[in-house]
Structures are given as structure tokens and as C-alpha cells.
Phi, psi and omega in degrees: 000137176264148201281134168309140173287133153312124197280336188261325192218144166222159166234136198215130172260103156251137184049044190067007180237139185262133199223111202263131165230114184244161206299328186278005158260153243250129174315332167225163165296136179269122163324106190284330179300298189290341186269319179280328183288357151286340169275123172303130170297126186270123179261347192289341179225086198281151197302155187280330186277007192222123173302104180235177187274345191288334178306329189288313187297154181307158336290002203246045174246147182322124206250001164225181188288110162314145199270140175239162219277129208179151191304141191234020179277138190040044173240295179261341169217134181247173191284326183302325215270313172296343203266301167328307178297335184288310183300327192278332165293319176283334195261314179269176167282168187299314187287339189266333177289303178319314185299315182299325186304301206278346158289340187292307182310323187267326169306304178298004183051055204240318167214130164322127174344292183305331220255079204283332206259350169268338167322324217275303185299297176314307180291312183315311174315316190282323197286313193283298189316336200254333174265343171267343170278321171337279178353318192234010177043056175295143172289161167309338181287279135017272166330295156319288186325304184304325160314304191297306193291311183285322182291315174303325178281312163312325156307324175275343169281314200278340180296342176217116213297322183265029169293127192281156176298319177305317152320317165296312172287343147329277199318308184303319191281296179305320173278351146303329174296301185306357180242037197221315214265104186297296194289337180316119181325309178251038181215189182211167181246082186244000152247129161303130177333305187281349185287311173301295181323292188312324174274345149280000162263345176305327204281315186299317183287286222265307209251310180308302178330303177274024192308306196287020182246319180275324157321324191281294163336330207256296188253004195047193187249125161234120182268132179252146188231137165230138209245128191225116184284353182252000000 
């Protein structure tokens, strides 16, 4: 008696090759290149460094009114604050000076007390700015102004999760210009043009080039895990 053919599977030899067909197997093999071409690019969550027109539409619209560049003399950091910083640095230990700067940042509402990673970054930023100003023999007014511009720019960057590096650069540059041009109706001359150019270079090398890492320090890193049963 000849064996009956199974309904679920069959084995056929063709040209010295064995093909196994199961009932659960697909009839035809899908072309992977065709499947990739048919995938529509996802633009609802744009890449951080890439500006898309979708960023201007909800939900990528800034929740509050953005801060505009303006004069920061005696607003965020005053000359008295700088004089007090220098006095603490000269009379106290390094640890006491760092504690003073940390308390100052929390008091000025630049960073919350429990956000340790961002606070450590801002402490190193202030120390570098103080050393940068000391090497160029800046006055107390110039030191207070450059500290205010950096801290205000950091607050502007931290205001919105999808803030682009170009927007941060424009904000810093426009703010610095308002502290350079003497005859500007909404500015005052604190820095010389050569000093402003040097500060722009310093900001690009110190802050803007590391803005992706600063973004992680401010907003954290979120990991998504997907499971695929097949």
C-alpha cells in the first residue's frame, strides 16, 4: 500500500535539493528590500540635532513664552556677588568655596539642590569661567556679566526639552552683542569687540560642543525596551 500524503507537511526532492514545506510556513518569501522601501519615515519624534518643521506644531511647541536676549547687568550675578566669591576663594578652603558656589546656584534657582549631576557640571563651569576671566584680567563687572550670560543661556537651554543647539547659539550671541555695542538702544558696552569674539569662541568650545552631554545631565536618559514574540 502506498503511503498517503500528509496534509500538514510534504518533502520533495528536486535537483538534489530538499525542500520542506509546513502548513504554518508562508507560501512566498517576502522581499526584504521591498518591505524596507515601503516603510514610511517617522517624523513625529525628530532627532535632537535635526530641526524639522514638525517641531513648530504640537506637541513640540514650547510650553511657555521664550526668554528673549536682554541686558543682564546686575540681574543674575551682581558685582557684589563676584566680590564675595573672590573673598571666599581667597580666605576659605577649596571645599568651602565649592560649597559656597553650590549654595549660590541653588539660591539663584539655577539648579535644584538634589540634581547632583547638573550641579557638579555648573560648578566646574563657574570655576572655568572664573579662571578664564582671571587670565584676561577682567574687572568685577565683566566677570559678573560673563557669569550671568552663561547661566542665563543654560536656563534658556534647559527651558525646553527640544531646544536646538542653533537656538542656544543665537541666544548667547545676541545676548553678548547687547553687552558689546555701546550705541545700541537695548544694550550697554561691557566687553570690547575682541573680547566678545574670544568669549564666543570659548562658549563654542566649552558649552556648545558638549551640548548633547549637557542635555543628558539636565534631562536624563530614558531607555525603551520592546519585546517581539516571534
